[in-house]
Amino acid sequence: MSPRLLIYSRTTAYRHASIPAAVAAVSELAAGIGCRADATEDPAAFERDLSGYAAIVFLSTSGDVLTPAGRVALRAHRSAGGGFMGVHAAACTEYDWPYYGELLGARFARHPAYKPGRLTVEDHAHPATEHLPATWEFTDEWYDFRASPRGAVRVLASADETSYEGGGMGADHPLVWCHERGGGPMFYTALGHADEAYADPDFRAHLQGGLRYVTPHPGKVGQSGESGHG
């Protein structure tokens, strides 16, 4: 049975107009690696059995998007080895839940206007960055975070603040990272603001590499439900 992926894009704060394009792209990219994707904005989805899902993707979520029971379920899914992937505004989510901040690695603080800039790819030994050049030209919002996650996560790519105006983190400005603390693999990319990103071949390969990372091997999450990845 094909592994399953849960794509969640609920917003209770700012809502990105690119969410429909993002959901369509991630669903298509998941199919490309043999995953069946279920997309929802219904928090009740987290109050049902999640064990059949290889991984959960928070796709430009914002604000408080989970019920108390949903928080318990997400944490249990992670503890059982489930993967997690956050895209763009996933860092603007569940600010008052400390566990989520630890899971993601950093919390959004601010961003300058949408504009071109450069990323420095620090680690090419990862499926999300292996195809990228050492310097990646991109257009996005260049998120600043409340603190750099470096030291607690594996940083894959960072913003070159000399390439655009308005950066607020200085020389240490991670934008893409991963870790495997507290359960299954976690991948986050701060990129993905606009519709155009989800049609960009390099960004699509970046997202698909993240999906590969969080669904790394066959197996079932937990003890019940449909087969997935562990």
PDB file of C-alpha atoms in Angstrom:
ATOM      1  CA  MET A   1       0.000   0.000   0.000  1.00  0.00           C
ATOM      2  CA  SER A   2       1.330   3.447  -0.889  1.00  0.00           C
ATOM      3  CA  PRO A   3       2.595   5.545   2.024  1.00  0.00           C
ATOM      4  CA  ARG A   4       0.376   8.487   2.925  1.00  0.00           C
ATOM      5  CA  LEU A   5       1.119  12.126   3.575  1.00  0.00           C
ATOM      6  CA  LEU A   6      -1.131  14.606   5.385  1.00  0.00           C
ATOM      7  CA  ILE A   7      -0.930  18.149   4.025  1.00  0.00           C
ATOM      8  CA  TYR A   8      -2.358  20.725   6.430  1.00  0.00           C
ATOM      9  CA  SER A   9      -2.838  24.355   5.369  1.00  0.00           C
ATOM     10  CA  ARG A  10      -5.235  25.848   7.923  1.00  0.00           C
ATOM     11  CA  THR A  11      -4.748  29.524   8.752  1.00  0.00           C
ATOM     12  CA  THR A  12      -6.144  31.602  11.603  1.00  0.00           C
ATOM     13  CA  ALA A  13      -3.854  34.591  10.977  1.00  0.00           C
ATOM     14  CA  TYR A  14      -2.317  35.763   7.687  1.00  0.00           C
ATOM     15  CA  ARG A  15      -3.370  33.637   4.732  1.00  0.00           C
ATOM     16  CA  HIS A  16      -1.067  33.240   1.746  1.00  0.00           C
ATOM     17  CA  ALA A  17      -2.756  33.471  -1.647  1.00  0.00           C
ATOM     18  CA  SER A  18      -0.320  30.815  -2.867  1.00  0.00           C
ATOM     19  CA  ILE A  19      -1.818  28.049  -0.695  1.00  0.00           C
ATOM     20  CA  PRO A  20      -3.878  26.425  -3.512  1.00  0.00           C
ATOM     21  CA  ALA A  21      -0.821  26.332  -5.805  1.00  0.00           C
ATOM     22  CA  ALA A  22       1.298  25.045  -2.920  1.00  0.00           C
ATOM     23  CA  VAL A  23      -1.112  22.233  -2.035  1.00  0.00           C
ATOM     24  CA  ALA A  24      -1.358  21.175  -5.674  1.00  0.00           C
ATOM     25  CA  ALA A  25       2.418  21.188  -6.075  1.00  0.00           C
ATOM     26  CA  VAL A  26       3.180  19.251  -2.891  1.00  0.00           C
ATOM     27  CA  SER A  27       0.492  16.697  -3.729  1.00  0.00           C
ATOM     28  CA  GLU A  28       2.010  16.213  -7.179  1.00  0.00           C
ATOM     29  CA  LEU A  29       5.544  15.999  -5.805  1.00  0.00           C
ATOM     30  CA  ALA A  30       4.434  13.472  -3.205  1.00  0.00           C
ATOM     31  CA  ALA A  31       2.927  11.320  -5.949  1.00  0.00           C
ATOM     32  CA  GLY A  32       6.268  11.501  -7.708  1.00  0.00           C
ATOM     33  CA  ILE A  33       7.909   9.652  -4.820  1.00  0.00           C
ATOM     34  CA  GLY A  34       5.057   7.182  -4.407  1.00  0.00           C
ATOM     35  CA  CYS A  35       3.110   8.899  -1.622  1.00  0.00           C
ATOM     36  CA  ARG A  36      -0.643   9.420  -1.553  1.00  0.00           C
ATOM     37  CA  ALA A  37      -1.451  12.887  -0.213  1.00  0.00           C
ATOM     38  CA  ASP A  38      -4.511  13.918   1.767  1.00  0.00           C
ATOM     39  CA  ALA A  39      -4.929  17.705   1.967  1.00  0.00           C
ATOM     40  CA  THR A  40      -7.102  19.319   4.620  1.00  0.00           C
ATOM     41  CA  GLU A  41      -7.745  22.459   6.635  1.00  0.00           C
ATOM     42  CA  ASP A  42      -9.974  20.669   9.136  1.00  0.00           C
ATOM     43  CA  PRO A  43      -8.435  20.495  12.636  1.00  0.00           C
ATOM     44  CA  ALA A  44     -10.596  17.447  13.315  1.00  0.00           C
ATOM     45  CA  ALA A  45      -8.224  15.511  11.056  1.00  0.00           C
ATOM     46  CA  PHE A  46      -5.773  15.535  13.969  1.00  0.00           C
ATOM     47  CA  GLU A  47      -8.360  14.064  16.306  1.00  0.00           C
ATOM     48  CA  ARG A  48      -8.476  10.898  14.216  1.00  0.00           C
ATOM     49  CA  ASP A  49      -5.856   8.162  13.915  1.00  0.00           C
ATOM     50  CA  LEU A  50      -2.683   9.599  12.354  1.00  0.00           C
ATOM     51  CA  SER A  51      -0.658   6.410  12.473  1.00  0.00           C
ATOM     52  CA  GLY A  52      -1.218   5.635   8.792  1.00  0.00           C
ATOM     53  CA  TYR A  53       0.606   8.807   7.746  1.00  0.00           C
ATOM     54  CA  ALA A  54       4.310   8.625   6.989  1.00  0.00           C
ATOM     55  CA  ALA A  55       4.636  12.364   7.521  1.00  0.00           C
ATOM     56  CA  ILE A  56       2.667  15.541   8.134  1.00  0.00           C
ATOM     57  CA  VAL A  57       3.274  18.753   6.183  1.00  0.00           C
ATOM     58  CA  PHE A  58       2.324  22.151   7.623  1.00  0.00           C
ATOM     59  CA  LEU A  59       2.031  24.190   4.428  1.00  0.00           C
ATOM     60  CA  SER A  60       1.912  27.959   5.109  1.00  0.00           C
ATOM     61  CA  THR A  61      -0.213  27.442   8.189  1.00  0.00           C
ATOM     62  CA  SER A  62      -0.555  30.468  10.472  1.00  0.00           C
ATOM     63  CA  GLY A  63      -1.836  31.218  13.944  1.00  0.00           C
ATOM     64  CA  ASP A  64      -3.315  28.572  16.226  1.00  0.00           C
ATOM     65  CA  VAL A  65      -4.358  25.745  13.934  1.00  0.00           C
ATOM     66  CA  LEU A  66      -4.692  22.765  16.285  1.00  0.00           C
ATOM     67  CA  THR A  67      -7.140  21.881  19.037  1.00  0.00           C
ATOM     68  CA  PRO A  68      -5.732  20.629  22.365  1.00  0.00           C
ATOM     69  CA  ALA A  69      -6.451  17.075  21.213  1.00  0.00           C
ATOM     70  CA  GLY A  70      -4.749  17.798  17.905  1.00  0.00           C
ATOM     71  CA  ARG A  71      -1.625  18.951  19.701  1.00  0.00           C
ATOM     72  CA  VAL A  72      -1.515  15.703  21.639  1.00  0.00           C
ATOM     73  CA  ALA A  73      -1.971  13.716  18.441  1.00  0.00           C
ATOM     74  CA  LEU A  74       0.763  15.558  16.532  1.00  0.00           C
ATOM     75  CA  ARG A  75       3.195  15.053  19.369  1.00  0.00           C
ATOM     76  CA  ALA A  76       2.330  11.352  19.585  1.00  0.00           C
ATOM     77  CA  HIS A  77       2.773  10.947  15.830  1.00  0.00           C
ATOM     78  CA  ARG A  78       6.233  12.476  16.080  1.00  0.00           C
ATOM     79  CA  SER A  79       7.162  10.334  19.078  1.00  0.00           C
ATOM     80  CA  ALA A  80       6.164   7.233  17.130  1.00  0.00           C
ATOM     81  CA  GLY A  81       8.627   8.139  14.369  1.00  0.00           C
ATOM     82  CA  GLY A  82       6.416  10.153  12.031  1.00  0.00           C
ATOM     83  CA  GLY A  83       8.075  12.753   9.834  1.00  0.00           C
ATOM     84  CA  PHE A  84       7.230  16.456   9.807  1.00  0.00           C
ATOM     85  CA  MET A  85       7.799  19.093   7.154  1.00  0.00           C
ATOM     86  CA  GLY A  86       7.150  22.809   7.525  1.00  0.00           C
ATOM     87  CA  VAL A  87       6.929  25.194   4.581  1.00  0.00           C
ATOM     88  CA  HIS A  88       7.160  29.002   4.747  1.00  0.00           C
ATOM     89  CA  ALA A  89       4.543  30.319   7.201  1.00  0.00           C
ATOM     90  CA  ALA A  90       4.647  27.098   9.205  1.00  0.00           C
ATOM     91  CA  ALA A  91       7.054  29.204  11.300  1.00  0.00           C
ATOM     92  CA  CYS A  92       4.168  31.648  12.002  1.00  0.00           C
ATOM     93  CA  THR A  93       2.138  28.925  13.702  1.00  0.00           C
ATOM     94  CA  GLU A  94       1.225  27.867  17.263  1.00  0.00           C
ATOM     95  CA  TYR A  95       3.247  30.603  18.966  1.00  0.00           C
ATOM     96  CA  ASP A  96       1.922  29.739  22.416  1.00  0.00           C
ATOM     97  CA  TRP A  97       2.791  26.030  22.218  1.00  0.00           C
ATOM     98  CA  PRO A  98       6.430  25.562  23.293  1.00  0.00           C
ATOM     99  CA  TYR A  99       6.642  22.048  21.850  1.00  0.00           C
ATOM    100  CA  TYR A 100       5.915  23.326  18.361  1.00  0.00           C
ATOM    101  CA  GLY A 101       8.705  25.871  18.578  1.00  0.00           C
ATOM    102  CA  GLU A 102      11.111  23.122  19.603  1.00  0.00           C
ATOM    103  CA  LEU A 103       9.851  20.892  16.792  1.00  0.00           C
ATOM    104  CA  LEU A 104      10.280  23.499  14.081  1.00  0.00           C
ATOM    105  CA  GLY A 105      13.497  24.952  15.462  1.00  0.00           C
ATOM    106  CA  ALA A 106      12.753  28.679  15.155  1.00  0.00           C
ATOM    107  CA  ARG A 107       9.849  31.095  15.104  1.00  0.00           C
ATOM    108  CA  PHE A 108       9.143  33.799  12.533  1.00  0.00           C
ATOM    109  CA  ALA A 109       9.797  37.382  13.615  1.00  0.00           C
ATOM    110  CA  ARG A 110       9.464  39.639  10.529  1.00  0.00           C
ATOM    111  CA  HIS A 111      10.332  39.945   6.871  1.00  0.00           C
ATOM    112  CA  PRO A 112      11.210  42.689   4.374  1.00  0.00           C
ATOM    113  CA  ALA A 113       9.232  43.198   1.166  1.00  0.00           C
ATOM    114  CA  TYR A 114       9.098  40.334  -1.330  1.00  0.00           C
ATOM    115  CA  LYS A 115      12.247  40.693  -3.439  1.00  0.00           C
ATOM    116  CA  PRO A 116      15.106  38.874  -5.178  1.00  0.00           C
ATOM    117  CA  GLY A 117      18.073  37.712  -3.128  1.00  0.00           C
ATOM    118  CA  ARG A 118      20.575  34.888  -2.696  1.00  0.00           C
ATOM    119  CA  LEU A 119      20.857  31.811  -0.550  1.00  0.00           C
ATOM    120  CA  THR A 120      24.133  30.171   0.337  1.00  0.00           C
ATOM    121  CA  VAL A 121      23.767  26.402   0.206  1.00  0.00           C
ATOM    122  CA  GLU A 122      25.791  25.121   3.153  1.00  0.00           C
ATOM    123  CA  ASP A 123      25.097  21.401   2.863  1.00  0.00           C
ATOM    124  CA  HIS A 124      24.693  19.546  -0.421  1.00  0.00           C
ATOM    125  CA  ALA A 125      24.504  16.119   1.242  1.00  0.00           C
ATOM    126  CA  HIS A 126      20.727  16.330   1.615  1.00  0.00           C
ATOM    127  CA  PRO A 127      17.978  15.511  -0.905  1.00  0.00           C
ATOM    128  CA  ALA A 128      16.516  19.031  -0.615  1.00  0.00           C
ATOM    129  CA  THR A 129      19.749  20.776  -1.563  1.00  0.00           C
ATOM    130  CA  GLU A 130      21.834  18.253  -3.481  1.00  0.00           C
ATOM    131  CA  HIS A 131      20.685  19.676  -6.841  1.00  0.00           C
ATOM    132  CA  LEU A 132      21.270  23.326  -5.996  1.00  0.00           C
ATOM    133  CA  PRO A 133      24.251  25.529  -6.847  1.00  0.00           C
ATOM    134  CA  ALA A 134      26.439  26.860  -4.050  1.00  0.00           C
ATOM    135  CA  THR A 135      24.700  30.221  -4.509  1.00  0.00           C
ATOM    136  CA  TRP A 136      20.968  30.061  -5.247  1.00  0.00           C
ATOM    137  CA  GLU A 137      19.214  33.102  -6.686  1.00  0.00           C
ATOM    138  CA  PHE A 138      15.587  33.252  -5.545  1.00  0.00           C
ATOM    139  CA  THR A 139      12.757  35.691  -4.889  1.00  0.00           C
ATOM    140  CA  ASP A 140      10.926  35.483  -1.586  1.00  0.00           C
ATOM    141  CA  GLU A 141      10.164  37.279   1.679  1.00  0.00           C
ATOM    142  CA  TRP A 142      13.479  36.370   3.390  1.00  0.00           C
ATOM    143  CA  TYR A 143      12.067  35.547   6.787  1.00  0.00           C
ATOM    144  CA  ASP A 144      13.871  36.731   9.902  1.00  0.00           C
ATOM    145  CA  PHE A 145      13.497  34.498  12.955  1.00  0.00           C
ATOM    146  CA  ARG A 146      13.442  35.368  16.629  1.00  0.00           C
ATOM    147  CA  ALA A 147      16.708  33.471  17.031  1.00  0.00           C
ATOM    148  CA  SER A 148      18.974  31.410  14.806  1.00  0.00           C
ATOM    149  CA  PRO A 149      18.368  27.672  15.186  1.00  0.00           C
ATOM    150  CA  ARG A 150      21.997  26.904  14.361  1.00  0.00           C
ATOM    151  CA  GLY A 151      23.501  24.542  16.890  1.00  0.00           C
ATOM    152  CA  ALA A 152      20.202  22.753  17.470  1.00  0.00           C
ATOM    153  CA  VAL A 153      19.540  21.839  13.828  1.00  0.00           C
ATOM    154  CA  ARG A 154      21.450  20.901  10.680  1.00  0.00           C
ATOM    155  CA  VAL A 155      21.474  24.072   8.594  1.00  0.00           C
ATOM    156  CA  LEU A 156      21.189  23.364   4.863  1.00  0.00           C
ATOM    157  CA  ALA A 157      20.959  26.864   3.382  1.00  0.00           C
ATOM    158  CA  SER A 158      21.055  30.417   4.656  1.00  0.00           C
ATOM    159  CA  ALA A 159      20.215  33.900   3.431  1.00  0.00           C
ATOM    160  CA  ASP A 160      22.982  36.141   2.136  1.00  0.00           C
ATOM    161  CA  GLU A 161      21.813  39.440   3.595  1.00  0.00           C
ATOM    162  CA  THR A 162      24.244  41.347   1.395  1.00  0.00           C
ATOM    163  CA  SER A 163      22.078  40.381  -1.582  1.00  0.00           C
ATOM    164  CA  TYR A 164      18.918  42.241  -0.491  1.00  0.00           C
ATOM    165  CA  GLU A 165      17.813  45.090   1.761  1.00  0.00           C
ATOM    166  CA  GLY A 166      15.956  44.619   5.028  1.00  0.00           C
ATOM    167  CA  GLY A 167      17.570  41.549   6.537  1.00  0.00           C
ATOM    168  CA  GLY A 168      17.677  41.614  10.329  1.00  0.00           C
ATOM    169  CA  MET A 169      19.714  38.589  11.418  1.00  0.00           C
ATOM    170  CA  GLY A 170      23.150  39.419  10.063  1.00  0.00           C
ATOM    171  CA  ALA A 171      25.741  36.878   8.984  1.00  0.00           C
ATOM    172  CA  ASP A 172      23.982  33.904  10.622  1.00  0.00           C
ATOM    173  CA  HIS A 173      20.614  33.677   8.874  1.00  0.00           C
ATOM    174  CA  PRO A 174      19.461  30.067   8.319  1.00  0.00           C
ATOM    175  CA  LEU A 175      16.464  29.603   6.011  1.00  0.00           C
ATOM    176  CA  VAL A 176      16.442  25.828   5.446  1.00  0.00           C
ATOM    177  CA  TRP A 177      17.244  23.172   8.009  1.00  0.00           C
ATOM    178  CA  CYS A 178      16.451  19.734   9.366  1.00  0.00           C
ATOM    179  CA  HIS A 179      16.845  17.620  12.491  1.00  0.00           C
ATOM    180  CA  GLU A 180      15.868  14.243  13.907  1.00  0.00           C
ATOM    181  CA  ARG A 181      15.361  15.160  17.555  1.00  0.00           C
ATOM    182  CA  GLY A 182      12.317  13.946  19.444  1.00  0.00           C
ATOM    183  CA  GLY A 183      11.006  11.471  16.912  1.00  0.00           C
ATOM    184  CA  GLY A 184      11.065  11.200  13.145  1.00  0.00           C
ATOM    185  CA  PRO A 185      12.846  13.500  10.692  1.00  0.00           C
ATOM    186  CA  MET A 186      11.878  17.187  10.537  1.00  0.00           C
ATOM    187  CA  PHE A 187      12.551  19.458   7.540  1.00  0.00           C
ATOM    188  CA  TYR A 188      11.764  23.168   7.257  1.00  0.00           C
ATOM    189  CA  THR A 189      12.138  25.650   4.411  1.00  0.00           C
ATOM    190  CA  ALA A 190      11.290  29.320   4.844  1.00  0.00           C
ATOM    191  CA  LEU A 191      10.796  29.716   1.101  1.00  0.00           C
ATOM    192  CA  GLY A 192       7.480  29.488  -0.747  1.00  0.00           C
ATOM    193  CA  HIS A 193       5.651  32.807  -0.483  1.00  0.00           C
ATOM    194  CA  ALA A 194       4.347  33.224  -4.026  1.00  0.00           C
ATOM    195  CA  ASP A 195       2.577  31.093  -6.629  1.00  0.00           C
ATOM    196  CA  GLU A 196       5.622  31.420  -8.883  1.00  0.00           C
ATOM    197  CA  ALA A 197       7.767  29.422  -6.453  1.00  0.00           C
ATOM    198  CA  TYR A 198       5.630  26.313  -6.897  1.00  0.00           C
ATOM    199  CA  ALA A 199       6.243  26.343 -10.659  1.00  0.00           C
ATOM    200  CA  ASP A 200      10.009  26.839 -10.295  1.00  0.00           C
ATOM    201  CA  PRO A 201      11.893  23.593 -11.096  1.00  0.00           C
ATOM    202  CA  ASP A 202      14.633  24.139  -8.498  1.00  0.00           C
ATOM    203  CA  PHE A 203      12.130  24.950  -5.771  1.00  0.00           C
ATOM    204  CA  ARG A 204       9.959  21.966  -6.687  1.00  0.00           C
ATOM    205  CA  ALA A 205      13.004  19.698  -6.483  1.00  0.00           C
ATOM    206  CA  HIS A 206      13.826  21.353  -3.135  1.00  0.00           C
ATOM    207  CA  LEU A 207      10.362  20.524  -1.793  1.00  0.00           C
ATOM    208  CA  GLN A 208      10.441  16.998  -3.160  1.00  0.00           C
ATOM    209  CA  GLY A 209      13.815  16.463  -1.506  1.00  0.00           C
ATOM    210  CA  GLY A 210      12.270  17.569   1.777  1.00  0.00           C
ATOM    211  CA  LEU A 211       9.453  15.072   1.267  1.00  0.00           C
ATOM    212  CA  ARG A 212      11.990  12.315   0.603  1.00  0.00           C
ATOM    213  CA  TYR A 213      13.781  13.195   3.818  1.00  0.00           C
ATOM    214  CA  VAL A 214      10.699  13.078   6.046  1.00  0.00           C
ATOM    215  CA  THR A 215       9.442   9.822   4.491  1.00  0.00           C
ATOM    216  CA  PRO A 216      12.757   7.963   4.431  1.00  0.00           C
ATOM    217  CA  HIS A 217      11.932   4.283   4.652  1.00  0.00           C
ATOM    218  CA  PRO A 218       9.030   1.820   4.592  1.00  0.00           C
ATOM    219  CA  GLY A 219       7.331   0.919   7.824  1.00  0.00           C
ATOM    220  CA  LYS A 220       4.295   1.873   9.879  1.00  0.00           C
ATOM    221  CA  VAL A 221       4.063   4.784  12.300  1.00  0.00           C
ATOM    222  CA  GLY A 222       2.755   3.568  15.632  1.00  0.00           C
ATOM    223  CA  GLN A 223       0.875   0.353  16.108  1.00  0.00           C
ATOM    224  CA  SER A 224      -2.322   0.813  14.112  1.00  0.00           C
ATOM    225  CA  GLY A 225      -3.664   2.285  10.901  1.00  0.00           C
ATOM    226  CA  GLU A 226      -2.561   1.848   7.315  1.00  0.00           C
ATOM    227  CA  SER A 227       0.978   1.226   6.245  1.00  0.00           C
ATOM    228  CA  GLY A 228       3.208   4.248   5.907  1.00  0.00           C
ATOM    229  CA  HIS A 229       6.784   5.261   6.494  1.00  0.00           C
ATOM    230  CA  GLY A 230       8.364   5.356   9.903  1.00  0.00           C
TER     231      GLY A 230
END
